[in-house]
Every structure is written in structure tokens, then in C-alpha cells.
Coordinates of C-alpha atoms in Angstrom, one line a residue:
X1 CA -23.8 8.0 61.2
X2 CA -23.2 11.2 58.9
X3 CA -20.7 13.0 61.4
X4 CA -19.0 9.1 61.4
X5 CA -19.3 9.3 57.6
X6 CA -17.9 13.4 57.4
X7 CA -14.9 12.0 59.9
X8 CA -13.6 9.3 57.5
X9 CA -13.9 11.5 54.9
X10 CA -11.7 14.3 56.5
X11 CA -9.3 11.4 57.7
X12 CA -8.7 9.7 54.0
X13 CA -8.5 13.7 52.6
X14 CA -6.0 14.5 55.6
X15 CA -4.3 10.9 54.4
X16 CA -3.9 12.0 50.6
X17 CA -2.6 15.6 51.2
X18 CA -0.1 13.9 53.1
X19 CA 0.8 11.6 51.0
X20 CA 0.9 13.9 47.9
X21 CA 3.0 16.0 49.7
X22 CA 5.3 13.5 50.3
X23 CA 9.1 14.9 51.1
X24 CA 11.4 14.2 48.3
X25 CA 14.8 12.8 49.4
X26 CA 18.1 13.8 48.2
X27 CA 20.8 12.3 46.7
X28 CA 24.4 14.1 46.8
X29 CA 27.3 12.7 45.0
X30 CA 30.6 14.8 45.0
X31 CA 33.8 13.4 43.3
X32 CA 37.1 14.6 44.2
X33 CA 38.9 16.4 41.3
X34 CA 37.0 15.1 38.5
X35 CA 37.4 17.7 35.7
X36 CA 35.1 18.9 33.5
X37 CA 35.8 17.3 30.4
X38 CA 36.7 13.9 32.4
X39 CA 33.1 12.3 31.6
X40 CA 31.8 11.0 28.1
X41 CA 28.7 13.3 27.9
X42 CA 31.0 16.3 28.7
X43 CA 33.9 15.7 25.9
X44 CA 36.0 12.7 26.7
X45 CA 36.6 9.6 24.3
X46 CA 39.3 8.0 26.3
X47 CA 37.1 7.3 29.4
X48 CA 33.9 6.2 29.5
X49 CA 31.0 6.8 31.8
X50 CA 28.1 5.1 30.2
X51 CA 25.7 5.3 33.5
X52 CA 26.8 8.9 34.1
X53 CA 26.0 9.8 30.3
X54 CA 22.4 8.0 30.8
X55 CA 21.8 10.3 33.8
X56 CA 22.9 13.3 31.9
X57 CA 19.9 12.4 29.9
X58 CA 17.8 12.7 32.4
X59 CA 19.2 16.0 34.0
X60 CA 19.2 19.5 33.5
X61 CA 23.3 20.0 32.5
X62 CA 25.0 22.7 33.9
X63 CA 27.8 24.2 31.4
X64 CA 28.8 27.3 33.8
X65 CA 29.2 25.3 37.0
X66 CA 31.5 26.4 39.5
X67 CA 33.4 24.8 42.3
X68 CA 33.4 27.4 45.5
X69 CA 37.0 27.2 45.2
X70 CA 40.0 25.5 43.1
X71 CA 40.7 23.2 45.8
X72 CA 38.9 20.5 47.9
X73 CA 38.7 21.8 52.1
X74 CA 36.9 26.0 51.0
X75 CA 34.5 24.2 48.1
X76 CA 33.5 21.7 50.7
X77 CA 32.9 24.0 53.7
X78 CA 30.8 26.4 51.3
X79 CA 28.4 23.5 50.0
X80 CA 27.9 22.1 53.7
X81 CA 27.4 26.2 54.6
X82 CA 26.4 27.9 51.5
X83 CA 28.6 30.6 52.7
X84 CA 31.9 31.9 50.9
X85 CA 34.8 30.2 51.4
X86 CA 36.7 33.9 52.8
X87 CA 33.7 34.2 54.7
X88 CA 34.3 31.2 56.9
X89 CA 37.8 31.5 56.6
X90 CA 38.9 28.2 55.3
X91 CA 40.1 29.5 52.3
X92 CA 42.8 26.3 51.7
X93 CA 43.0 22.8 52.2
X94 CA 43.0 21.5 55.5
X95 CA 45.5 21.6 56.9
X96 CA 47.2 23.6 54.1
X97 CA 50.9 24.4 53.1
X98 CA 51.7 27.7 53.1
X99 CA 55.7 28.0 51.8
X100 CA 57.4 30.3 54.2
X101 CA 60.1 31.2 51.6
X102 CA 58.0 32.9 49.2
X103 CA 57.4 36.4 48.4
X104 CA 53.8 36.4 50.1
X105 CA 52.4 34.3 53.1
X106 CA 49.3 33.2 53.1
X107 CA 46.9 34.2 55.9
X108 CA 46.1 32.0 58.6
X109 CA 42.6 30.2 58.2
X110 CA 40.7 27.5 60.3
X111 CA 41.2 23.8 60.4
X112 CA 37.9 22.7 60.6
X113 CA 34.4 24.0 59.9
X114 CA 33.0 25.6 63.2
X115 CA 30.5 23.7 64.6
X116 CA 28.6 26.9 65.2
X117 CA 27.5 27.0 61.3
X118 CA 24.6 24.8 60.5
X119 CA 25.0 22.8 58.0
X120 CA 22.7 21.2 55.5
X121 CA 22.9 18.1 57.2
X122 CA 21.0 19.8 60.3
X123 CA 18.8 21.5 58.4
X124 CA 17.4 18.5 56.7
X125 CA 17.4 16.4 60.4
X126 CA 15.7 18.7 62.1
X127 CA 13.1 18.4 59.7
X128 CA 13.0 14.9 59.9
X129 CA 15.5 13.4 57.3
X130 CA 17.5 10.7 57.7
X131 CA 21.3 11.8 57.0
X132 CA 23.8 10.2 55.7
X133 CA 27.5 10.4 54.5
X134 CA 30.0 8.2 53.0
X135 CA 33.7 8.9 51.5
X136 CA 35.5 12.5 52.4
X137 CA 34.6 15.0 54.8
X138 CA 38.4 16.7 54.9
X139 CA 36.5 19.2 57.0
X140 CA 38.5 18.8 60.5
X141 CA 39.5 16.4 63.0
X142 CA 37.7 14.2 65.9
X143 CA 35.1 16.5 67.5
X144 CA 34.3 17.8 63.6
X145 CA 33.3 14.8 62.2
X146 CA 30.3 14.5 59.7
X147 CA 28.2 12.6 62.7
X148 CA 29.4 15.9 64.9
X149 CA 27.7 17.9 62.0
X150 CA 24.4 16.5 61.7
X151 CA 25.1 13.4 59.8
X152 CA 23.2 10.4 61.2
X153 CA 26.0 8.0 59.6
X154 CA 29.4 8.5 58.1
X155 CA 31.0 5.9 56.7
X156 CA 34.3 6.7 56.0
X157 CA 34.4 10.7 57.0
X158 CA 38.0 12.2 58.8
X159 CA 40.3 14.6 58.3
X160 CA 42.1 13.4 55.8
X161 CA 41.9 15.0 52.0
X162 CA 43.2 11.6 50.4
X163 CA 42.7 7.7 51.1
X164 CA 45.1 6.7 54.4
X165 CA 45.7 3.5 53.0
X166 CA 44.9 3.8 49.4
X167 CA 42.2 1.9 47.6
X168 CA 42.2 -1.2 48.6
X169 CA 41.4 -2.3 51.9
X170 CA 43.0 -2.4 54.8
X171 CA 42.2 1.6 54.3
X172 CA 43.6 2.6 57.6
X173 CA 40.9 4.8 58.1
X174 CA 39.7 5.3 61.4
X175 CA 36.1 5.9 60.4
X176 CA 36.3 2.9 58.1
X177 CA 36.0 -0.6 59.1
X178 CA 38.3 -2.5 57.0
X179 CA 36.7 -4.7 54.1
X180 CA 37.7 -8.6 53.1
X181 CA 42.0 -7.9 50.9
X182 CA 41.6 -6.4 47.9
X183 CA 38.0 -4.5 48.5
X184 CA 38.1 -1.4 46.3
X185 CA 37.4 1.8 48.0
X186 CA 34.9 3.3 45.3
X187 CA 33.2 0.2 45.8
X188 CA 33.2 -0.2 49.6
X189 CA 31.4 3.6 49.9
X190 CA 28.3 2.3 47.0
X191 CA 28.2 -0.4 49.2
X192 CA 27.2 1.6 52.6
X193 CA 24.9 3.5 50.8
X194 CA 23.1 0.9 49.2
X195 CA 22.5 -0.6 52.4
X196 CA 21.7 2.3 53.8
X197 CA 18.5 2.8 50.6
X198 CA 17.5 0.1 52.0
X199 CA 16.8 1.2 55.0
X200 CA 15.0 4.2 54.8
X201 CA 11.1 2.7 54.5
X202 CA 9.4 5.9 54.0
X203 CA 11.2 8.4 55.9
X204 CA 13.0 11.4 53.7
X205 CA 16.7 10.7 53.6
X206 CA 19.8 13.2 52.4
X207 CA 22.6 10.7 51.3
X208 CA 25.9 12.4 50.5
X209 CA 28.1 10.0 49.1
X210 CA 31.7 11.7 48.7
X211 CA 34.2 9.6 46.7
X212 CA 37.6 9.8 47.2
X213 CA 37.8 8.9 43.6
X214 CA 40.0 10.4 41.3
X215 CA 42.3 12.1 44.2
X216 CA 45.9 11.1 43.9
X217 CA 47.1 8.2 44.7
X218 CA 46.1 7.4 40.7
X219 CA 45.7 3.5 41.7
X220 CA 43.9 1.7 39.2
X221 CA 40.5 -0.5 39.7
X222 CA 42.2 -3.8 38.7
X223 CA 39.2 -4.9 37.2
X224 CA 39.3 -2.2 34.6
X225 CA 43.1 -1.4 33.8
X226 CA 43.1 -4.2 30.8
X227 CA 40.3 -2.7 29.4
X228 CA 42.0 1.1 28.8
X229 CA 45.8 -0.6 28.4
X230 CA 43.7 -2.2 25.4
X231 CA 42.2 0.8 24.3
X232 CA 45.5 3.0 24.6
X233 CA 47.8 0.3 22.3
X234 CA 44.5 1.2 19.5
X235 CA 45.9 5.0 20.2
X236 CA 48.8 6.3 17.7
X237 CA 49.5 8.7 20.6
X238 CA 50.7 6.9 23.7
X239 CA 51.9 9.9 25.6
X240 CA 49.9 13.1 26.7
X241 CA 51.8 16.8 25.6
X242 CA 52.7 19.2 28.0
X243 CA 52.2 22.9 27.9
X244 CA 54.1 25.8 30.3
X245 CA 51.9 27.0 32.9
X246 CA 54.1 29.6 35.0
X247 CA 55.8 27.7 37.1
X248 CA 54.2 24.4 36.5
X249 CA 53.2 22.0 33.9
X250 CA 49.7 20.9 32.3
X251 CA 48.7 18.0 30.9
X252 CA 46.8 18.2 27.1
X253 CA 45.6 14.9 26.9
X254 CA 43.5 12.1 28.6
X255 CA 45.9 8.9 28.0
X256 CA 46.3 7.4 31.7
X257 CA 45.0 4.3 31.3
X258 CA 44.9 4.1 35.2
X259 CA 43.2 6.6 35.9
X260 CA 40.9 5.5 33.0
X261 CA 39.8 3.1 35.2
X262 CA 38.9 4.7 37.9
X263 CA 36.7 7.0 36.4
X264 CA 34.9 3.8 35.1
X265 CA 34.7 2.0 38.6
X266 CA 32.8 5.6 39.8
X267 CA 30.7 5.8 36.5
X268 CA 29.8 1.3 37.9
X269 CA 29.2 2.7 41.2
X270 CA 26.6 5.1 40.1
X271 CA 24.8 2.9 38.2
X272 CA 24.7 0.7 41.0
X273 CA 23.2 3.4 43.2
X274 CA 20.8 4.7 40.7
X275 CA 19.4 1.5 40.3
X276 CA 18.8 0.8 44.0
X277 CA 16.9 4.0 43.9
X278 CA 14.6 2.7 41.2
X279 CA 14.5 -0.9 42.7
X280 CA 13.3 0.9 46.0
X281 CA 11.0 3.0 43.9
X282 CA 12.9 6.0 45.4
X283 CA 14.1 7.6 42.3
X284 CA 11.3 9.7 41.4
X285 CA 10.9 11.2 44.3
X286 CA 14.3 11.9 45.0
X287 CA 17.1 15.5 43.4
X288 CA 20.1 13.9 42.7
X289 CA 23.1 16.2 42.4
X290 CA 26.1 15.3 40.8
X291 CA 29.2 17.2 41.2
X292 CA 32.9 17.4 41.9
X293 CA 35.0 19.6 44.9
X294 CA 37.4 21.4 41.9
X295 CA 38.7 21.6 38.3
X296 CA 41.0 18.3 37.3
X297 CA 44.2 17.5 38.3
X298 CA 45.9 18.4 35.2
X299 CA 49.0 21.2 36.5
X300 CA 51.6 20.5 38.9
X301 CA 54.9 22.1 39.7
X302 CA 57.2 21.9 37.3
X303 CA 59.9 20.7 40.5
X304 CA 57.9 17.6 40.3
X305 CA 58.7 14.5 38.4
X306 CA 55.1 13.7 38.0
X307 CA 52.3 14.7 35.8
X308 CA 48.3 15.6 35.8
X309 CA 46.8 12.5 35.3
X310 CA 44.0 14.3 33.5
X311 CA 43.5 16.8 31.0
X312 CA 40.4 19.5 30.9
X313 CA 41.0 21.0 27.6
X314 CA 40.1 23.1 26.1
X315 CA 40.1 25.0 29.7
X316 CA 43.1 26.4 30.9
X317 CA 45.6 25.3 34.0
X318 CA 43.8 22.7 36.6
X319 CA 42.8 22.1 40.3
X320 CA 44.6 24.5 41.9
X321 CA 44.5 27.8 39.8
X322 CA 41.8 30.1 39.3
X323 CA 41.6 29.7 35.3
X324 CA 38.6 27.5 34.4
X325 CA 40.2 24.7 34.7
X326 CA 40.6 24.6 38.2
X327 CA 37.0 25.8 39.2
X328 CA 34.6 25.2 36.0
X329 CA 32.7 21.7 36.9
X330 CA 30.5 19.4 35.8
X331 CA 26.9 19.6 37.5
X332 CA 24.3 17.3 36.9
X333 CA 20.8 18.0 39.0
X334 CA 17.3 15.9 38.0
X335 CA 14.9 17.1 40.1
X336 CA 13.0 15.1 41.9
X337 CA 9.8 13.9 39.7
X338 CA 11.5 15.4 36.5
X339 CA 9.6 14.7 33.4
X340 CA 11.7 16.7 30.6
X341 CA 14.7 15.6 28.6
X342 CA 17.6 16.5 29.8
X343 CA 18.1 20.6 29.1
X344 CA 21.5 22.3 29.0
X345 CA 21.5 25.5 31.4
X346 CA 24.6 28.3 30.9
X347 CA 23.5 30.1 33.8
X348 CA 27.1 30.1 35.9
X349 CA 26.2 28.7 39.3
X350 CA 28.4 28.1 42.0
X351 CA 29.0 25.6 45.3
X352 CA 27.4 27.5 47.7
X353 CA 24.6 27.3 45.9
X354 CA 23.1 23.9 46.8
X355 CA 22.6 24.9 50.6
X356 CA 19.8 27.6 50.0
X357 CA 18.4 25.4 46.9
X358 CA 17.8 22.5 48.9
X359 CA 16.8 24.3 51.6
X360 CA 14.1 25.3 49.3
X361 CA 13.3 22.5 47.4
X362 CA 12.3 20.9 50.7
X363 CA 9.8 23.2 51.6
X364 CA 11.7 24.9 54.3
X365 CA 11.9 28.5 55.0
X366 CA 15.7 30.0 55.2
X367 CA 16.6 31.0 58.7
X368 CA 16.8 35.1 58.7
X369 CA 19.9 35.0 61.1
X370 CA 22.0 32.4 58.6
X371 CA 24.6 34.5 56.5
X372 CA 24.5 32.8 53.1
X373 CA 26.3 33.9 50.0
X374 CA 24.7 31.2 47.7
X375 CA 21.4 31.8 45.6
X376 CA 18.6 29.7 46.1
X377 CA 18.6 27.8 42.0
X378 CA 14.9 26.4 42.6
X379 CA 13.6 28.5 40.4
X380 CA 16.1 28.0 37.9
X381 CA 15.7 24.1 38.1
X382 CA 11.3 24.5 38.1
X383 CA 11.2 27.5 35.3
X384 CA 14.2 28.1 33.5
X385 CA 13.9 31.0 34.9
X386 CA 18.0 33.2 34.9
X387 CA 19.1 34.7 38.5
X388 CA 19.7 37.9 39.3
X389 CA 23.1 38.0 40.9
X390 CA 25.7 39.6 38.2
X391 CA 28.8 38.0 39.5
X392 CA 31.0 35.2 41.5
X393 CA 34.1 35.3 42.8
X394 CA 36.6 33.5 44.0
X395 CA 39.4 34.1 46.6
X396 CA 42.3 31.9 46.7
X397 CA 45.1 33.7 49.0
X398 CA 47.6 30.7 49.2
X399 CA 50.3 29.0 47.1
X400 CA 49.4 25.8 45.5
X401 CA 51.0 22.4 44.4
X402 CA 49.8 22.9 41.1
X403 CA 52.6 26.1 40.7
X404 CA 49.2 28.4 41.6
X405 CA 50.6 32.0 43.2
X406 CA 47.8 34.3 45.8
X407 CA 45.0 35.7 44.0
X408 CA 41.7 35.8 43.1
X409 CA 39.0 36.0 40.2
X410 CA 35.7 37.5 39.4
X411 CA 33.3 37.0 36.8
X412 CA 30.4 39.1 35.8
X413 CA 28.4 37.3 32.1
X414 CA 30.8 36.6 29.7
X415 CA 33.7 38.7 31.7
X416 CA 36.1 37.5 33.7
X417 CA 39.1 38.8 35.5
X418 CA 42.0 37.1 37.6
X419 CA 43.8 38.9 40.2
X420 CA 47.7 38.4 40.9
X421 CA 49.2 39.2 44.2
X422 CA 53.1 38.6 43.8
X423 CA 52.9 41.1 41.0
X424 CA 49.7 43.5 41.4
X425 CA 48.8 42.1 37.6
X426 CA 45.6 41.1 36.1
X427 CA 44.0 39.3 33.3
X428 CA 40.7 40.0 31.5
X429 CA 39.6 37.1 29.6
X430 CA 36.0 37.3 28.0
X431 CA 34.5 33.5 28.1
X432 CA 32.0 33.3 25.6
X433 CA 34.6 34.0 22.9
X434 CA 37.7 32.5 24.5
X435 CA 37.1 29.6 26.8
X436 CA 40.8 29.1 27.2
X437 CA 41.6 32.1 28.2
X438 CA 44.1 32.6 25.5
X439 CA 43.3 36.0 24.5
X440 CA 44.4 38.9 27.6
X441 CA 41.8 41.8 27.4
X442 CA 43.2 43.7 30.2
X443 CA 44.8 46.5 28.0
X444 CA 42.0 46.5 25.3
X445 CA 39.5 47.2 28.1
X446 CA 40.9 49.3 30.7
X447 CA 37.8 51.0 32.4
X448 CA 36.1 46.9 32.1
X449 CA 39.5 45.6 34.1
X450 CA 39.3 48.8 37.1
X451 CA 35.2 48.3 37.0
X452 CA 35.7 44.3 37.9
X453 CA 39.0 44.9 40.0
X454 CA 36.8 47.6 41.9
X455 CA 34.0 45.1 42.3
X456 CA 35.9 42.2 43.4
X457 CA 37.4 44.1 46.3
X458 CA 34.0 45.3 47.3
X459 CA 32.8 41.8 47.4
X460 CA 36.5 40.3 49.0
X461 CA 35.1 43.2 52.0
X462 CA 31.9 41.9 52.3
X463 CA 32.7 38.9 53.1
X464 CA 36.1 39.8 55.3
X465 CA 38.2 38.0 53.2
X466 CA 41.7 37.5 54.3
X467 CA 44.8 38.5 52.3
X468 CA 48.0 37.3 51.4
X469 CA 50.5 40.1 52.8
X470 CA 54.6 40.4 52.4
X471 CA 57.0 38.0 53.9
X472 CA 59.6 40.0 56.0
X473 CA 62.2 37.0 55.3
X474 CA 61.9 37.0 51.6
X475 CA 65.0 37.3 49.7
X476 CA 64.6 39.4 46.8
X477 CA 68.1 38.7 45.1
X478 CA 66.9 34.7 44.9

């Protein structure tokens, strides 16, 4: 009777240490383009993100968060990786569209992520989480998929960087099942989530829901134009200014009603997810991390008609460039049973980040063969506690929509320095003074400018980052 008595006791112990050491889930939501000052908690009074602000709340902020790149394809790879863009080689969009008239040409890189990298996705499965994706994988074609990368689901994932079809169903997305007329994309993708929340019983689940939303084309949630057309005619300013950006053209003002709305059907969505995750009693257990791929779309060629629909002021440029505001994000992370307030961090973190942090938040030990440039934030998120890497970079070799020209960037603390191919120039800007980038340092600081040019190379190497190099059929007299 005792030994029966010592079993059931080892058995209900064995039972609680499980049970306490339950596996927190994960909850990854990536936007496309959103910009840093697009939300209400970050700056904007035009749109309005009331669910998004409430998380915020709730969240450790991020105010020196980084994108892996300036554009959608390299940030993507690096956050399924948490390697460096140059380091995979997909260093543009897929499928990219390198000019052939130009002074430089860009250097080839891969169309899809190789399906010898793990990913994060695998990671998590093979420790027994449910995976699941939804919205834009813009990683590569059929045989790349997000269920050939250890995604359980995907909902929605191809090679495409923007909606097929648009917004509204018929999507004429292969990976999509068309919804009843008139179903709105950002709703579709909450949708197929929520279902699959409830699902999951009591297994641990990594949902990566990536919206489409804000990518071009700017169509408007129907259900919310009125609402910001409203709010606009209460405006004395109806139009946004433009400002000179080399060879392109920012915007300086957020006044699109359309894309207005938008914003506010993703800011609905979320709260409809966050509160499937309580109604599930899911939330407490689960990290949710809130991001977007890039800076906003707010420069374009100055060839083009159009606009940005978007500012990010008081950064400089957009999507596209390597100023801040094509690679300074929003980031949003509550831990998973997060009791504090939320807390603002300035620690400058980056994309490839996530993959060793959720690697360790889940208990798992990092593979010694995986090559990963990203540092593990876990400590950061537990204790407040600063890193010990002194800088990022970024390498960007292409030419861009958005009037961008080959380079790269680096920053080490407050310093920062851009790198320009097509005319061997540089700019030091020092960001805790000048968050703008107004103020060129470059001659006020020579031995600064050579000790980050130095140290950006060194790192470009490290990684066996390709260059831009000269096109033989450029004609100089143009």
C-alpha cells in the first residue's frame, strides 16, 4: 500500500512539472510596409489603431527596431533564417528588377530561400508545434512553399510580393481558395487563423499570420473609407507635401483616406485575433510579435505619376532606402505570461533576431552547425538586460522603385553611416541628436566615417556579401 501510495505521488508530481512547464505558443504577425509612425501609439492622428494601441500597453515597445532589410523578399528570408540577408544571398525582392541601363548592376541573388536552411517553422515542428502560416511568403515558387518549409498550413503563401487579385475575392491566388464577392483579404487571413486557435487543444502552436496589408494596390476596406473621407473634410490640409529625395519623391503627411482604412481593417483583425487567444485562454501563455517586413511606402521615383501613400516623419526617405525610414520599424513583443506595463526599450534590434530568440524562449538549444547572424533578445525581453553586439548593418546592392541607388549602411550606438556605390560617397548621421538624418557628419568626423566604412566592409566579408559592380554598356555622356 505505501509503494502504491509513493507511485501516485511520483505520478501527480511528474503530472504538475509537466504541466507547469507547459510550452508557450507563439504568435507572429508581420505587416507589409507598415511604417513606423503608421500606428496611433507610435505618432499618427490620422489613422487609428485602437486594438494595436491597447497591445502596446501590454508589450515591451521597441523604438530602435530594424527590418533586415529595406525591402520585403531579404527581411523575410532573415526572420525565417536568422541569417543576413547577403549571407543567404537574397539581398532583393523576389524576383527583383535590376535596370540594365544604369551605371552599376546589381549582383545576381536567389529566387527562393534554399530549402537546405532550417527555418523557424522546423525548428518549432520538430519539437512538437503545430505550424502555421497565413498571408505572404514572397519567398519562392511551387516546391518553396511555406508547407515545403515546415509550415503545417499556409493559407494564402506563393511567390507573389503583392495580392494577385487584389483585396477582395476572387484573389486569384493559387494557395487561396476564393471567398463569397466582396470578402476582404485582411479579413479572409484572421479568419484562417482563428479557426485554426481553435484547433489547437493543448498542443504548442507557432501561427505566423503575414498580411498583405498595406502593400500597394492602396484599395480601401469599404467599410472604413466613409469614416477617414469624414475625418479628412475636418482637415484644413487635404493634400500631403512633397519633399526631393534624389531622384524620387517623399511624402510628409498621412492624408490618404484609403489607405486610412486599411490600416484600421488590420488594427479590427488584430483585435479579433487577440481576443480568440483570450477566449481560448491561450493568451497568457502565448509571445506575440508584432512587426512589419520594411520602412513605409512613402518615396517613389520621381518618373512616376503616383505618390507614397504614407508618411514616416520625422524619418527620412521610405521602403526602399537605407535612411530610417525604409528600415526603422515598429516592434511590439509581450512575452508570454507578461505581468509589467508596457516598457519602452531603445536597444536597436534587428529581423534576424527573432529566430535565435524564439529558439530560446522555447527551451531549445541552438544547433552548433546553424550559421546565425541574429542575437538571441531573451534576455533582453526577461531582464532588461542591453546586448553586446556594437553594430548592424545593412546591405542593399540593387536599384529600387523608390529612386534608392547600391549601397549599404551600418550603425554602431547613436552612429550611423550610409554607403553610396554610384559615387564612392558617404554619409555620417548621428541618431540620437538627428533622427532625420538632416545633419551630414561625414566631414566633421573623418577618422569616425573610415572607422565605420572599415567595419562595414569587414562585416559585408563575413558574411560574403555580394556587390554591385560597373556596367560595361553604361553610357556616360547620358
Amino acid at each position: 500500500m505505501k509503494m502504491r501510495r509513493n507511485l501516485y505521488f511520483l505520478l501527480s508530481l511528474f503530472l504538475f512539472t509537466s504541466c507547469s512547464k507547459k510550452k508557450q505558443n507563439f504568435v507572429f504577425i508581420l505587416v507589409d510596409d507598415l511604417g513606423w509612425t503608421d500606428l496611433g501609439y507610435s505618432g499618427s492622428t490620422f489613422y487609428e489603431t485602437p486594438n494595436i494601441d491597447a497591445l502596446s500597453n501590454h508589450s515591451i515597445q521597441f523604438n530602435n527596431a530594424y527590418a533586415s532589410c529595406s525591402v520585403s523578399s531579404p527581411s523575410r528570408a532573415s526572420l525565417m533564417t536568422g541569417m543576413h540577408p547577403a549571407r543567404i544571398n537574397i539581398t532583393d525582392w523576389i524576383p527583383g528588377d535590376d535596370p540594365q541601363d544604369q551605371k552599376l548592376l546589381g549582383p545576381d541573388d536567389l529566387n527562393q530561400l534554399p530549402l537546405e536552411n532550417k527555418t523557424i517553422a522546423e525548428i518549432l515542428k520538430d519539437d512538437g508545434y503545430q505550424t502555421f502560416f497565413a498571408g505572404k511568403w514572397h519567398l519562392g515558387g511551387i516546391g518553396f512553399y511555406p508547407n515545403d518549409q515546415g509550415f503545417d498550413y499556409n493559407f494564402g503563401g506563393h511567390h507573389m510580393g503583392q495580392p494577385p487579385g487584389g483585396y477582395y475575392s476572387p484573389y486569384k491566388n493559387p494557395m487561396l481558395d476564393d471567398g463569397p464577392k466582396g470578402e476582404y483579404l485582411t479579413d479572409r487571413l484572421t479568419n484562417e487563423s482563428i479557426d485554426f486557435l481553435s484547433e489547437v487543444n493543448d498542443n504548442p502552436f507557432f501561427l505566423y499570420l503575414n498580411y498583405y496589408t498595406v502593400h500597394t494596390p492602396i484599395q480601401a476596406c469599404k467599410r472604413h473609407l466613409k469614416k477617414f473621407e469624414d475625418k479628412l473634410e475636418g482637415y484644413e490640409k487635404k493634400e500631403s507635401r512633397i519633399r526631393i529625395e534624389g531622384d524620387g519623391k517623399t511624402t510628409l503627411d498621412q492624408l490618404n483616406p484609403a489607405y486610412a482604412s486599411m490600416i484600421y481593417a488590420l488594427d479590427e483583425n488584430i483585435g479579433r485575433l487577440i481576443e480568440k487567444l483570450k477566449d481560448e485562454g491561450l493568451y497568457e501563455n502565448t509571445t506575440i510579435i508584432f512587426t512589419s517586413d520594411n520602412g513605409g511606402l512613402t518615396t517613389l521615383n520621381s518618373k512616376y505619376k503616383s505618390v507614397g501613400p504614407t508618411s514616416v516623419l520625422p524619418l527620412r526617405a521610405g521602403k526602399g532606402w537605407l535612411y530610417e525610414g525604409g528600415i526603422r520599424v515598429p516592434l511590439l513583443i509581450k512575452p508570454s505570461n507578461y505581468k509589467d506595463s508596457n516598457r519602452v526599450c531603445t536597444e536597436p534590434v534587428i529581423g534576424h533576431d527573432f529566430y535565435p530568440t524564439m529558439i530560446s524562449m522555447a527551451g531549445l538549444e541552438m544547433d552548433s552547425i546553424l550559421k546565425i547572424d541574429g542575437a538571441d533578445l531573451s534576455d533582453l525581453i526577461r531582464n532588461n538586460r542591453p546586448l553586446e553586439r556594437e553594430e548592424i548593418f545593412w546591405h542593399y546592392p540593387h536599384y529600387h522603385g523608390s529612386a534608392w541607388k547600391p549601397g549599404a549602411a551600418i550603425r554602431q550606438g547613436g552612429w550611423k553611416l550610409i554607403e553610396f556605390y554610384e559615387t564612392n560617397t558617404f554619409e555620417l548621421y548621428h541618431l540620437l541628436d538627428d533622427i532625420s538624418e538632416a545633419n551630414n557628419l561625414a566631414s566633421t568626423y573623418p577618422l569616425k566615417s573610415k572607422e565605420l566604412l572599415n567595419k562595414l566592409h569587414n562585416l559585408q566579408k563575413s558574411v560574403n556579401a555580394k556587390k554591385a559592380v560597373p556596367n560595361p554598356l553604361f553610357d556616360k555622356s547620358e
